mmCIF file of C-alpha atoms and ligand atoms in Angstrom:
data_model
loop_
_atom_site.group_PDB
_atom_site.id
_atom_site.type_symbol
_atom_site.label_atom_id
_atom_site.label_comp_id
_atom_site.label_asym_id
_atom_site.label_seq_id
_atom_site.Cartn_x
_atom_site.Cartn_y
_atom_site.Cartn_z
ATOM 1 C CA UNK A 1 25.068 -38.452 14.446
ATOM 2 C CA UNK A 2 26.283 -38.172 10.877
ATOM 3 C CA UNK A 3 23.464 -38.162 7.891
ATOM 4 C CA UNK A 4 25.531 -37.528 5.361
ATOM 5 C CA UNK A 5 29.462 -37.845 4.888
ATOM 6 C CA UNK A 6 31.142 -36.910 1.467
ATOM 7 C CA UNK A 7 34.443 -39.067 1.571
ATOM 8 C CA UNK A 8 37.145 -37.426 -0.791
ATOM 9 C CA UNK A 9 34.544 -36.573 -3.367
ATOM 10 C CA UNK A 10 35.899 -35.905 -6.844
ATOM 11 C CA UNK A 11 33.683 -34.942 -9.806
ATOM 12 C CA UNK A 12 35.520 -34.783 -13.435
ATOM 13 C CA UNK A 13 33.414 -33.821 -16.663
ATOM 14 C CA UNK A 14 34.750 -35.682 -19.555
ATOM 15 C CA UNK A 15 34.285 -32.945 -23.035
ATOM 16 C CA UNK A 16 36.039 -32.456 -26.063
ATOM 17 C CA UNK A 17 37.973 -30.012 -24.653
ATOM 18 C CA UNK A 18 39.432 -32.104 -21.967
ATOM 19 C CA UNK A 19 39.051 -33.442 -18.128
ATOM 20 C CA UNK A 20 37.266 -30.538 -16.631
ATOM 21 C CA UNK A 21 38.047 -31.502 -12.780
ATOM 22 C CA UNK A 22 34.696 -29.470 -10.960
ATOM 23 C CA UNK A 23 35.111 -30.833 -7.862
ATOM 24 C CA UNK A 24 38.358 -32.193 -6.407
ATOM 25 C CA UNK A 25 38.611 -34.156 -3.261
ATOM 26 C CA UNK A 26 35.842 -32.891 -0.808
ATOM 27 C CA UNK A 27 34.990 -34.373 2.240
ATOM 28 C CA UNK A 28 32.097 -32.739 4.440
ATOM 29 C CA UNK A 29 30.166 -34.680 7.180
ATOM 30 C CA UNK A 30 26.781 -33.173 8.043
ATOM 31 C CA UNK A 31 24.857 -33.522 11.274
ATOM 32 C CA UNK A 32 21.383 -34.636 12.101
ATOM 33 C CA UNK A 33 19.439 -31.307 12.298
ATOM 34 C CA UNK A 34 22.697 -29.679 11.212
ATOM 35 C CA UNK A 35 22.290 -26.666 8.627
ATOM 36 C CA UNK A 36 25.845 -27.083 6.173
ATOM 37 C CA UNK A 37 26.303 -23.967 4.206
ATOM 38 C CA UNK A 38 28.052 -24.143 0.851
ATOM 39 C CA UNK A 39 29.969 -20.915 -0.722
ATOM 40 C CA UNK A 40 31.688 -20.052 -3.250
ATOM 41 C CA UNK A 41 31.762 -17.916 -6.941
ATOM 42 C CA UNK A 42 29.920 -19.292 -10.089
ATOM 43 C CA UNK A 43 31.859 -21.967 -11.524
ATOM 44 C CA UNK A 44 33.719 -23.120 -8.307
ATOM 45 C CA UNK A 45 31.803 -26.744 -8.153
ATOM 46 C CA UNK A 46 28.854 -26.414 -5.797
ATOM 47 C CA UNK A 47 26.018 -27.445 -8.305
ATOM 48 C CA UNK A 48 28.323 -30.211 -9.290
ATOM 49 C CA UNK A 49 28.900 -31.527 -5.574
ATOM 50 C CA UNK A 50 24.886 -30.593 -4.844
ATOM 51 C CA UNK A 51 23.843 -33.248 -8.229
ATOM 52 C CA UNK A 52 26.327 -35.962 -7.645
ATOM 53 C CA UNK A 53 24.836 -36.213 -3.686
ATOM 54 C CA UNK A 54 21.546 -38.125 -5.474
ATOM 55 C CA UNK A 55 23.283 -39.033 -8.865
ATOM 56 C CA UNK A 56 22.147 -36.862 -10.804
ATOM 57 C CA UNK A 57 24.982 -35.839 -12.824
ATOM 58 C CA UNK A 58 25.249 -36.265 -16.423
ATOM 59 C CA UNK A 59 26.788 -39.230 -17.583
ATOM 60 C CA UNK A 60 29.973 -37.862 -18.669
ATOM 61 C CA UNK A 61 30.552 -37.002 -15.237
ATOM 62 C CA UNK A 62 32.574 -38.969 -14.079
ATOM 63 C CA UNK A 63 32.753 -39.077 -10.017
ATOM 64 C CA UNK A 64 34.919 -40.892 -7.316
ATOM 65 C CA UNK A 65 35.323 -40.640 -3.302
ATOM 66 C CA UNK A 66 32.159 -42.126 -1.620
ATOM 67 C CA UNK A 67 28.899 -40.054 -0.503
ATOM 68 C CA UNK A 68 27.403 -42.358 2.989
ATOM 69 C CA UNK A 69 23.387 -41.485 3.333
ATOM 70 C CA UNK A 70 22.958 -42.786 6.868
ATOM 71 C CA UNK A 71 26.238 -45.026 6.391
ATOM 72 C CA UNK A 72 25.064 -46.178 2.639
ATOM 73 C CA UNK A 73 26.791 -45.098 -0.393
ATOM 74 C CA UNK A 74 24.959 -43.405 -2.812
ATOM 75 C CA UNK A 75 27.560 -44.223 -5.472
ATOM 76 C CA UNK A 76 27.170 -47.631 -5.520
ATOM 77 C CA UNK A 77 23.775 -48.255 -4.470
ATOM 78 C CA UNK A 78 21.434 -49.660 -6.828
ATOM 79 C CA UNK A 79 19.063 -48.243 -9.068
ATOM 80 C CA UNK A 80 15.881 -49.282 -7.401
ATOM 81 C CA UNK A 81 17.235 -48.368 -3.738
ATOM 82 C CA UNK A 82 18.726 -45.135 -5.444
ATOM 83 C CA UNK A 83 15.210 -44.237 -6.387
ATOM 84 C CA UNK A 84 13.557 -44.998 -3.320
ATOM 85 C CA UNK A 85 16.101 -42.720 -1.532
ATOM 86 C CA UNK A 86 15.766 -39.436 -3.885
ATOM 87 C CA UNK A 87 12.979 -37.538 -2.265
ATOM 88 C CA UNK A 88 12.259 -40.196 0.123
ATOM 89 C CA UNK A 89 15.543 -39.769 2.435
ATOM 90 C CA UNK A 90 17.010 -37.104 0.189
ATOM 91 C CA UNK A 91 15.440 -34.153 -1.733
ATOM 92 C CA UNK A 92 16.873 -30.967 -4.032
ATOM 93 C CA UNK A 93 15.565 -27.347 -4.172
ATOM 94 C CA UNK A 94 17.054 -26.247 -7.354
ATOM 95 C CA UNK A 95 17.924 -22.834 -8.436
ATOM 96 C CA UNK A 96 15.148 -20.683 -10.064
ATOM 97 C CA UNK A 97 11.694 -23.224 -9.359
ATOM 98 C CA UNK A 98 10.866 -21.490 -12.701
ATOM 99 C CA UNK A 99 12.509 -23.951 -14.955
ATOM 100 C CA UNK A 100 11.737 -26.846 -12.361
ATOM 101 C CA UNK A 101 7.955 -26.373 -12.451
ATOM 102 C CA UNK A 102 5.808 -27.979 -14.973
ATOM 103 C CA UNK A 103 3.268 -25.052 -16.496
ATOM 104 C CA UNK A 104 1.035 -27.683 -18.113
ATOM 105 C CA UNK A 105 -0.331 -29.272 -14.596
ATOM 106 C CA UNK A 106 -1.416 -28.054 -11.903
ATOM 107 C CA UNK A 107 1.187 -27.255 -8.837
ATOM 108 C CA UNK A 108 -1.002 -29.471 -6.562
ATOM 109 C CA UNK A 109 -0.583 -32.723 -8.656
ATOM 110 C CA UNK A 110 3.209 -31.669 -8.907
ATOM 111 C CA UNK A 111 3.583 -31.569 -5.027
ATOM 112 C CA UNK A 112 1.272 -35.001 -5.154
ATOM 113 C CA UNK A 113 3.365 -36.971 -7.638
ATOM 114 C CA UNK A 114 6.613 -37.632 -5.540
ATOM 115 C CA UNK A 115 4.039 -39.000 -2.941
ATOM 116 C CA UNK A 116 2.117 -41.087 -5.379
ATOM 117 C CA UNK A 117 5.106 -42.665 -7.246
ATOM 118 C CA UNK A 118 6.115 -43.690 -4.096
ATOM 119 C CA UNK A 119 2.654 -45.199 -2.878
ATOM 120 C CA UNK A 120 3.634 -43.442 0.298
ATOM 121 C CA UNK A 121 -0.912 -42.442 -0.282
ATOM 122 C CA UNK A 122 -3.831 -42.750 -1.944
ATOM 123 C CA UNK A 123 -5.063 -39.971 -3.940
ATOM 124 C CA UNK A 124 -6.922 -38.831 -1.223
ATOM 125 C CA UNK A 125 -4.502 -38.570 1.128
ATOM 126 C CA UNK A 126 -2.076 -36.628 -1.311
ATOM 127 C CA UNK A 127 -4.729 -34.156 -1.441
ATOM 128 C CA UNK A 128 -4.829 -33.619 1.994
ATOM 129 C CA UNK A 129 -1.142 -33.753 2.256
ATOM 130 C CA UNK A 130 -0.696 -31.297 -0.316
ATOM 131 C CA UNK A 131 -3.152 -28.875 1.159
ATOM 132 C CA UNK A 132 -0.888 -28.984 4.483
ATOM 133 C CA UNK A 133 2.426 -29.159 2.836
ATOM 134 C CA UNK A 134 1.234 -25.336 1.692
ATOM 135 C CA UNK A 135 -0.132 -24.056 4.739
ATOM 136 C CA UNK A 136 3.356 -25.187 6.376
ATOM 137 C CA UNK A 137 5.017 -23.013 3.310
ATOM 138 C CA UNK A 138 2.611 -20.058 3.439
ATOM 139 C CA UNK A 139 0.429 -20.378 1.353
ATOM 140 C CA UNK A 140 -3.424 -21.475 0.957
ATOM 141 C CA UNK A 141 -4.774 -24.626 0.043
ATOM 142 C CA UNK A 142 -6.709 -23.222 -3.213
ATOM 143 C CA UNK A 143 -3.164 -22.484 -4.863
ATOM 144 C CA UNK A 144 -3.059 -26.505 -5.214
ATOM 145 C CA UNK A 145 -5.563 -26.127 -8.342
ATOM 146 C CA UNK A 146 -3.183 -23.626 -10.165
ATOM 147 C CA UNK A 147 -0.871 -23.393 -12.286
ATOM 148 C CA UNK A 148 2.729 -22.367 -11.782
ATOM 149 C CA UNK A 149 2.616 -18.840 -13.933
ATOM 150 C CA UNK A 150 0.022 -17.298 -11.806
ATOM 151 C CA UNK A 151 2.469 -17.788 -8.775
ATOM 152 C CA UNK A 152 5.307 -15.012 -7.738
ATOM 153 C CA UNK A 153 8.766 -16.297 -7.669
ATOM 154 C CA UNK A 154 8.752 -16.523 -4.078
ATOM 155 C CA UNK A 155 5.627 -18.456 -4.262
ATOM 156 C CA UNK A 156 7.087 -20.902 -6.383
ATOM 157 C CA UNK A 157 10.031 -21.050 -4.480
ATOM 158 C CA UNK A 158 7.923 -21.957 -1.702
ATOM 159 C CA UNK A 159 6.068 -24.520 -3.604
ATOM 160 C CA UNK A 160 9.319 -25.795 -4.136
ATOM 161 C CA UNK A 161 9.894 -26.632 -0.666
ATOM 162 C CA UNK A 162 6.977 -28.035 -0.508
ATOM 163 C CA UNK A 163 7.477 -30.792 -3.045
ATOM 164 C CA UNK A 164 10.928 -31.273 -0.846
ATOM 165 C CA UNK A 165 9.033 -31.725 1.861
ATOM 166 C CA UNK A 166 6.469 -34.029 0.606
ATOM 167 C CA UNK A 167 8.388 -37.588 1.191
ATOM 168 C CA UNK A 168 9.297 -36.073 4.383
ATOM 169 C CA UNK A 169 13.227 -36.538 3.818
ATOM 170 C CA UNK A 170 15.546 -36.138 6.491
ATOM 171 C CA UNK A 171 18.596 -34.445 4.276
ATOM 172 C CA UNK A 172 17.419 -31.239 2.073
ATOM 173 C CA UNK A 173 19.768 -30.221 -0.609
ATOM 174 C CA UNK A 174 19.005 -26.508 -1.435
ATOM 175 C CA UNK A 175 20.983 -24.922 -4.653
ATOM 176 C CA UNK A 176 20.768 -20.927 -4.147
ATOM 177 C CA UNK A 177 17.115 -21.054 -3.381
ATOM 178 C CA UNK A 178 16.459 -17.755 -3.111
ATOM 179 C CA UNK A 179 18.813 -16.016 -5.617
ATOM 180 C CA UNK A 180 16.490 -15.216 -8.467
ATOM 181 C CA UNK A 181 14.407 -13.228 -5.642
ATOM 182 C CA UNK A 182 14.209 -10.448 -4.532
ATOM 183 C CA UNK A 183 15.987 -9.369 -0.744
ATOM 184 C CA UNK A 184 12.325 -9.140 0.706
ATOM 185 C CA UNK A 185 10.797 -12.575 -0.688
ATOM 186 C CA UNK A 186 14.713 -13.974 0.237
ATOM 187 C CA UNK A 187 14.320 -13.315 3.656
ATOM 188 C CA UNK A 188 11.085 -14.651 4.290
ATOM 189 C CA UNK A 189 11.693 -18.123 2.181
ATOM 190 C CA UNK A 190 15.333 -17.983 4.052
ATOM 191 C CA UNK A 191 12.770 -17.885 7.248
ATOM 192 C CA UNK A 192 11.156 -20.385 6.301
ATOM 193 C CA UNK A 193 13.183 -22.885 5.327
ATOM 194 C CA UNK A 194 15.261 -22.081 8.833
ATOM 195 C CA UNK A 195 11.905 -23.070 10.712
ATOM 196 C CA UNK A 196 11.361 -26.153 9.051
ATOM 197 C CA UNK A 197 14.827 -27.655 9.576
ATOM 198 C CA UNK A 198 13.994 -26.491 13.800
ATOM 199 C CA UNK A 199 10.146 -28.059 13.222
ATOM 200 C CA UNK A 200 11.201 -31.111 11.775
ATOM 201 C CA UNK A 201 14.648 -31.739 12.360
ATOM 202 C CA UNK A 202 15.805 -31.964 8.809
ATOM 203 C CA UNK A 203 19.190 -31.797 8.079
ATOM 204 C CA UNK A 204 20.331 -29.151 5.360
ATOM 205 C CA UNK A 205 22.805 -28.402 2.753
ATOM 206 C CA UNK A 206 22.330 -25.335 1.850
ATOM 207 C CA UNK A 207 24.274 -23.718 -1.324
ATOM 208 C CA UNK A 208 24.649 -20.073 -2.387
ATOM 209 C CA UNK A 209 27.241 -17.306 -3.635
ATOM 210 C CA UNK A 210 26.560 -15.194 -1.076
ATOM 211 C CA UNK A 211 27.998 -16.083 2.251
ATOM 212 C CA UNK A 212 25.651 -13.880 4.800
ATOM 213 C CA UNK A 213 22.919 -15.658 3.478
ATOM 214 C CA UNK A 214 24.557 -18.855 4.687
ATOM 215 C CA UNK A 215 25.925 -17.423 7.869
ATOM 216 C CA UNK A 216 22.120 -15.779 8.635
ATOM 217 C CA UNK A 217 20.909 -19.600 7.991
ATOM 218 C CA UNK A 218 23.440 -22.359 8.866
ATOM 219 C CA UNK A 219 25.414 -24.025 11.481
ATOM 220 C CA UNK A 220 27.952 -24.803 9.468
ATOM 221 C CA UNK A 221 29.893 -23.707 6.424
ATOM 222 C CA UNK A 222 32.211 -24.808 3.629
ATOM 223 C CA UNK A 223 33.816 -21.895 1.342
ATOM 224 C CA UNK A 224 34.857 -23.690 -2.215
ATOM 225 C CA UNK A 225 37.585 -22.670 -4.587
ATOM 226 C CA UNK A 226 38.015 -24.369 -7.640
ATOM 227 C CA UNK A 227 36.837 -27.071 -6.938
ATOM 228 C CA UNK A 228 37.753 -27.759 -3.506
ATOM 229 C CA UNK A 229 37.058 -26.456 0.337
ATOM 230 C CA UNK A 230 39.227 -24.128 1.599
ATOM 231 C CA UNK A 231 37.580 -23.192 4.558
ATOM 232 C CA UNK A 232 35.541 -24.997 6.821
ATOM 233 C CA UNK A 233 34.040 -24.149 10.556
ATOM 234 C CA UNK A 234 30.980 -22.753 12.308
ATOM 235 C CA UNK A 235 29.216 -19.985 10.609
ATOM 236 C CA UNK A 236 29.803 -17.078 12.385
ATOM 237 C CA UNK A 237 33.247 -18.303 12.858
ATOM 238 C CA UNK A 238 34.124 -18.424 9.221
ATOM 239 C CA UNK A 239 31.943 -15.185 8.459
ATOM 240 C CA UNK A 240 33.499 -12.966 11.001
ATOM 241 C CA UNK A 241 36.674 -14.514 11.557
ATOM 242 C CA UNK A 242 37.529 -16.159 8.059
ATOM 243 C CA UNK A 243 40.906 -17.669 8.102
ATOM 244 C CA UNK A 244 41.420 -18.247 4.570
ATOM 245 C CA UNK A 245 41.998 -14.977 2.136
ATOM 246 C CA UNK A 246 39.538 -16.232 -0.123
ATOM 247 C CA UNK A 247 36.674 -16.286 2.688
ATOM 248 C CA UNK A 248 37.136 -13.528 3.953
ATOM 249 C CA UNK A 249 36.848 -11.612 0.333
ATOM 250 C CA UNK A 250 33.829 -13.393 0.004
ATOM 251 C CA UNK A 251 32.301 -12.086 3.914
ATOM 252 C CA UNK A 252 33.326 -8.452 2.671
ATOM 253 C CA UNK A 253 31.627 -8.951 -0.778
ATOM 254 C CA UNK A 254 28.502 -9.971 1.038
ATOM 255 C CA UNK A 255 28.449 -7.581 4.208
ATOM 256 C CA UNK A 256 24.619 -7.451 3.926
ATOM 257 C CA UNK A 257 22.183 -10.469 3.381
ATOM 258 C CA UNK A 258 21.057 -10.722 -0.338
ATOM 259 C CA UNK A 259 23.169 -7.170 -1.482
ATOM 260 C CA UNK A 260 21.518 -6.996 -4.788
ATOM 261 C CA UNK A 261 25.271 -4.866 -6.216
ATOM 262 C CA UNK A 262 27.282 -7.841 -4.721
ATOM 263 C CA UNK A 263 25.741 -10.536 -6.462
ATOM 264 C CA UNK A 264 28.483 -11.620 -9.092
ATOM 265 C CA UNK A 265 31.525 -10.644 -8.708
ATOM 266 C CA UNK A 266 32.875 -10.338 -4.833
ATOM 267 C CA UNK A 267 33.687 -6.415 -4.288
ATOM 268 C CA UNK A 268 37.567 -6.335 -3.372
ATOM 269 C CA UNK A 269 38.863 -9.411 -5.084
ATOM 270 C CA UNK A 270 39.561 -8.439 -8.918
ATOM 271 C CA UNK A 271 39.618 -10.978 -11.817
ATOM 272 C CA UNK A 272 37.804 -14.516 -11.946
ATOM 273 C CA UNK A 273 38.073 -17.851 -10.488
ATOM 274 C CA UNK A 274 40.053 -20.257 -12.627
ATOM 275 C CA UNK A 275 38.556 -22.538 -14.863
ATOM 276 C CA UNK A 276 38.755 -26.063 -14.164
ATOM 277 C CA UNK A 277 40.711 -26.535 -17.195
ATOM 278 C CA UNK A 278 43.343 -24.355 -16.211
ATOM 279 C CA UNK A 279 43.796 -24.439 -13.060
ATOM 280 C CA UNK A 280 46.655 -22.183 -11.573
ATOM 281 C CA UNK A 281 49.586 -24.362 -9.953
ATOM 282 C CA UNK A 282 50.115 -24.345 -5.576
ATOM 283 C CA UNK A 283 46.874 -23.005 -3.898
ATOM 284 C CA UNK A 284 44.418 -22.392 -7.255
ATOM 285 C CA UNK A 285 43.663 -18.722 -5.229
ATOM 286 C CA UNK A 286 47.011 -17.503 -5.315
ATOM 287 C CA UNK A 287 46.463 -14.975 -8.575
ATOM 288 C CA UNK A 288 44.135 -13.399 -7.096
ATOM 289 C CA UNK A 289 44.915 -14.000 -3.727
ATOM 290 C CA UNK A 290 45.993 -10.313 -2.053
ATOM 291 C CA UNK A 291 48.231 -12.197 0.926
ATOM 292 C CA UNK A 292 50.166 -14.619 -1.429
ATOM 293 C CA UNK A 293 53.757 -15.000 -1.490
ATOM 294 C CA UNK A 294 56.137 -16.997 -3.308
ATOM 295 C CA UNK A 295 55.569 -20.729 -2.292
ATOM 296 C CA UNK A 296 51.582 -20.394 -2.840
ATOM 297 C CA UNK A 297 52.637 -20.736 -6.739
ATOM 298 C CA UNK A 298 53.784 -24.161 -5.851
ATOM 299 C CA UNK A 299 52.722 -25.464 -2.593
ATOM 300 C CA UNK A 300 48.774 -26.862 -2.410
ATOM 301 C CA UNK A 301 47.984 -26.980 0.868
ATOM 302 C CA UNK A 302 45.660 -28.882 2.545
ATOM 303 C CA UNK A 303 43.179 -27.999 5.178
ATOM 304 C CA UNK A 304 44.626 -27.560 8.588
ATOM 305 C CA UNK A 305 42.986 -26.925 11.857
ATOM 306 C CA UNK A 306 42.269 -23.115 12.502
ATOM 307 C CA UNK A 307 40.082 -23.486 15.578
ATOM 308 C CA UNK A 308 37.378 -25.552 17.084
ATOM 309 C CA UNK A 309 36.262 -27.457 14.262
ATOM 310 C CA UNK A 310 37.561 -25.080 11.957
ATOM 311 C CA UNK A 311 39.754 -25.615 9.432
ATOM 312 C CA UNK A 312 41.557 -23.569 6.350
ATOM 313 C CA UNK A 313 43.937 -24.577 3.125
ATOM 314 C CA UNK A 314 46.650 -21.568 2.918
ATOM 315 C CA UNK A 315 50.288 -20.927 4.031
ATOM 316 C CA UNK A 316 49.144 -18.700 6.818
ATOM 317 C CA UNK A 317 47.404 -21.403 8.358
ATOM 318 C CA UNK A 318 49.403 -24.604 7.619
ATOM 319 C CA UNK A 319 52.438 -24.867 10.375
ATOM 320 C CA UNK A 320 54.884 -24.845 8.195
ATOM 321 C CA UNK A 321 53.322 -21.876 6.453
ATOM 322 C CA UNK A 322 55.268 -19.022 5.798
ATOM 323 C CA UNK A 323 54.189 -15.490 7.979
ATOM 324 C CA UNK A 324 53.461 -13.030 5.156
HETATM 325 P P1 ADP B 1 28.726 -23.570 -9.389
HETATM 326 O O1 ADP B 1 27.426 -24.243 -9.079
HETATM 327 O O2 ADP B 1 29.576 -23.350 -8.171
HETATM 328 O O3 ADP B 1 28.552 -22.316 -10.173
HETATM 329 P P2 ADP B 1 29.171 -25.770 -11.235
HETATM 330 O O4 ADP B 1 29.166 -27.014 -10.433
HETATM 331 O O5 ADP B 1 27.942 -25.447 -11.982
HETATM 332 O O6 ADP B 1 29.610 -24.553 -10.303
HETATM 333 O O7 ADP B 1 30.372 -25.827 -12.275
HETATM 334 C C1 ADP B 1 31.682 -26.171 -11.881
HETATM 335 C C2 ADP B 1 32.571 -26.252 -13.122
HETATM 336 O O8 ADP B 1 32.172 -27.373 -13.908
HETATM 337 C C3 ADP B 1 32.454 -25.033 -14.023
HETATM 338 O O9 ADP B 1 33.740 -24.754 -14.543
HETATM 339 C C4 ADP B 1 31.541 -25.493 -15.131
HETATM 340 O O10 ADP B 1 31.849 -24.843 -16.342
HETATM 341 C C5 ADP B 1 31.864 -26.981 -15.227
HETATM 342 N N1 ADP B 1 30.678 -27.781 -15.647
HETATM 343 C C6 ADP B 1 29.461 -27.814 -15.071
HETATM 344 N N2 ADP B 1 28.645 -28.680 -15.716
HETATM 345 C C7 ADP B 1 29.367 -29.195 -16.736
HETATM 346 C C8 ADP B 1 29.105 -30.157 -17.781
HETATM 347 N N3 ADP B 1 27.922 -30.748 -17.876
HETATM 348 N N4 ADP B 1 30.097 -30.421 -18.659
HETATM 349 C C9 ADP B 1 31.312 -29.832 -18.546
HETATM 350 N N5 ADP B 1 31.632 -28.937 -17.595
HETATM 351 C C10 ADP B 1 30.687 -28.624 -16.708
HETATM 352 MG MG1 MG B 2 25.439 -23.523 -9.327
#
């Protein structure tokens, strides 16, 4: 059964500059108890896609296609039903729980408050909820009463999952959760969060630069380009057996989950992605792609089968494509 479906999602920024296109015609469907890993360089639109899933894009973002939440769309739903749904059916891990964490309160009220908004308990019962919600991440019931500064960053990563967890949603959205820390603390939040999705039967989107984090994690993945997928299919499919050029840079940048020297810039592949206001003609890779030839300058393919539920946008792939 599909949770969530993303139906030819488009996400344009309106600035002085101009139109900046982030995310251009996506569609992903994601399973019930499914892990969907999302790759891709800075810049390439993943934050985007992750905010406009609950609407929380700013408001010069302007965004088309249709995002179904158990068959509803979140783009035209409501207010009041959109806020019942954020945390409730939905919830967001953002990047860095640094910035996301209020230092003034305590991290126990914090966990509380999604809970309490939604009169989902009683004061009481948030307490005991809270206290449980941190045993399930790791950590003990006294860390409730402090504050978020005397916490390590995996700590308040975890504590982060905890306030996703508190509404007990049945979609996570997780924005590189574990890239401010370091490969240790990554693995064991990355542990984590894999035995909650089996313990509960949450369904995840899970977003991150590096793709053997997302391979060691989820089911599923989706490499994005500028914007759009070029590559979708099971994980250890599209890690070991990439179709699309661009993948498989990114599988060799990342041989080794959390590779503190590949973090920014995939090894192999020189120069940077395109930004959205200029956006190469044909496939946006070709530039830097390694196995481009003439017609990638003009022809923008779209994704074509390349296996059991697998999928890739190049020349190589497409039938008509040409053989390099
Ligand atoms: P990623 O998360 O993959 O690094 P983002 O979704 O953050 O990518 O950004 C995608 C593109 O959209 C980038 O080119 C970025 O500069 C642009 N962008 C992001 N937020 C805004 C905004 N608020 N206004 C204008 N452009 C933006
Ligand atoms: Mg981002």
């Amino acid at each position: 059964m599909t949770v969530l479906e993303l139906r030819d999602l488009a996400v344009t920024y309106r600035t002085t500059a101009g139109e900046v296109p982030a995310v251009r015609g996506v569609s992903l469907g994601l399973g019930r108890g499914e892990a969907l890993g999302i790759a891709g360089e800075s810049g390439s639109g993943k934050s985007t896609l992750a905010m406009a899933l609950l609407r929380l894009l700013p408001r010069d973002a302007r965004v088309t296609g249709e995002i179904l939440l158990d068959g509803e769309d979140v783009l035209t739903m409501a207010w009041g039903r959109l806020r019942a749904v954020r945390w409730a059916s939905a919830s967001i891990v953002f990047q860095g729980a640094h910035h996301a964490l209020n230092p003034v309160h305590r991290v126990g009220d914090q966990i509380a408050e999604p809970l309490l908004v939604h009169g989902l308990a009683t004061p009481a019962e948030a307490r005991r909820k809270v206290a449980d919600l941190l045993e399930q991440v790791g950590l003990p019931a006294w860390r409730a009463r402090g504050h978020s500064h005397e916490l390590s960053g995996g700590q308040r990563q975890r504590v982060m999952i905890a306030m996703a967890l508190a509404c007990a949603p049945h979609v996570i959205i997780a924005d590189e959760p574990t890239t401010a820390l370091d490969v240790m603390i990554q693995a064991q939040v990355l542990q984590l969060v894999r035995a909650l999705i089996a313990d509960h039967g949450v369904s995840l989107v899970m977003i991150s630069h590096d793709l053997s984090v997302l391979a060691a994690t989820c089911d599923r993945l989706a490499v994005m380009y500028a914007g759009r997928v070029v590559e979708t299919g099971p994980a250890g499919e599209v890690f070991r057996h990439a179709r699309h050029p661009y993948s498989r840079s990114l599988a060799a940048a990342f041989p080794v989950v959390g590779d503190p020297a590949s973090r920014l810039a995939p090894r192999g592949l020189g120069g940077d992605p395109p930004h959205p206001l200029h956006l190469p003609s044909g496939c946006s890779f070709h530039p830097r792609c390694p196995l481009a030839v003439d017609r990638c300058a003009s022809a923008e393919v779209e994704l074509w089968p390349a296996g059991e539920r697998h999928a890739a946008a190049c020349v190589l792939v497409h039938p008509e494509g040409v053989t390099a």
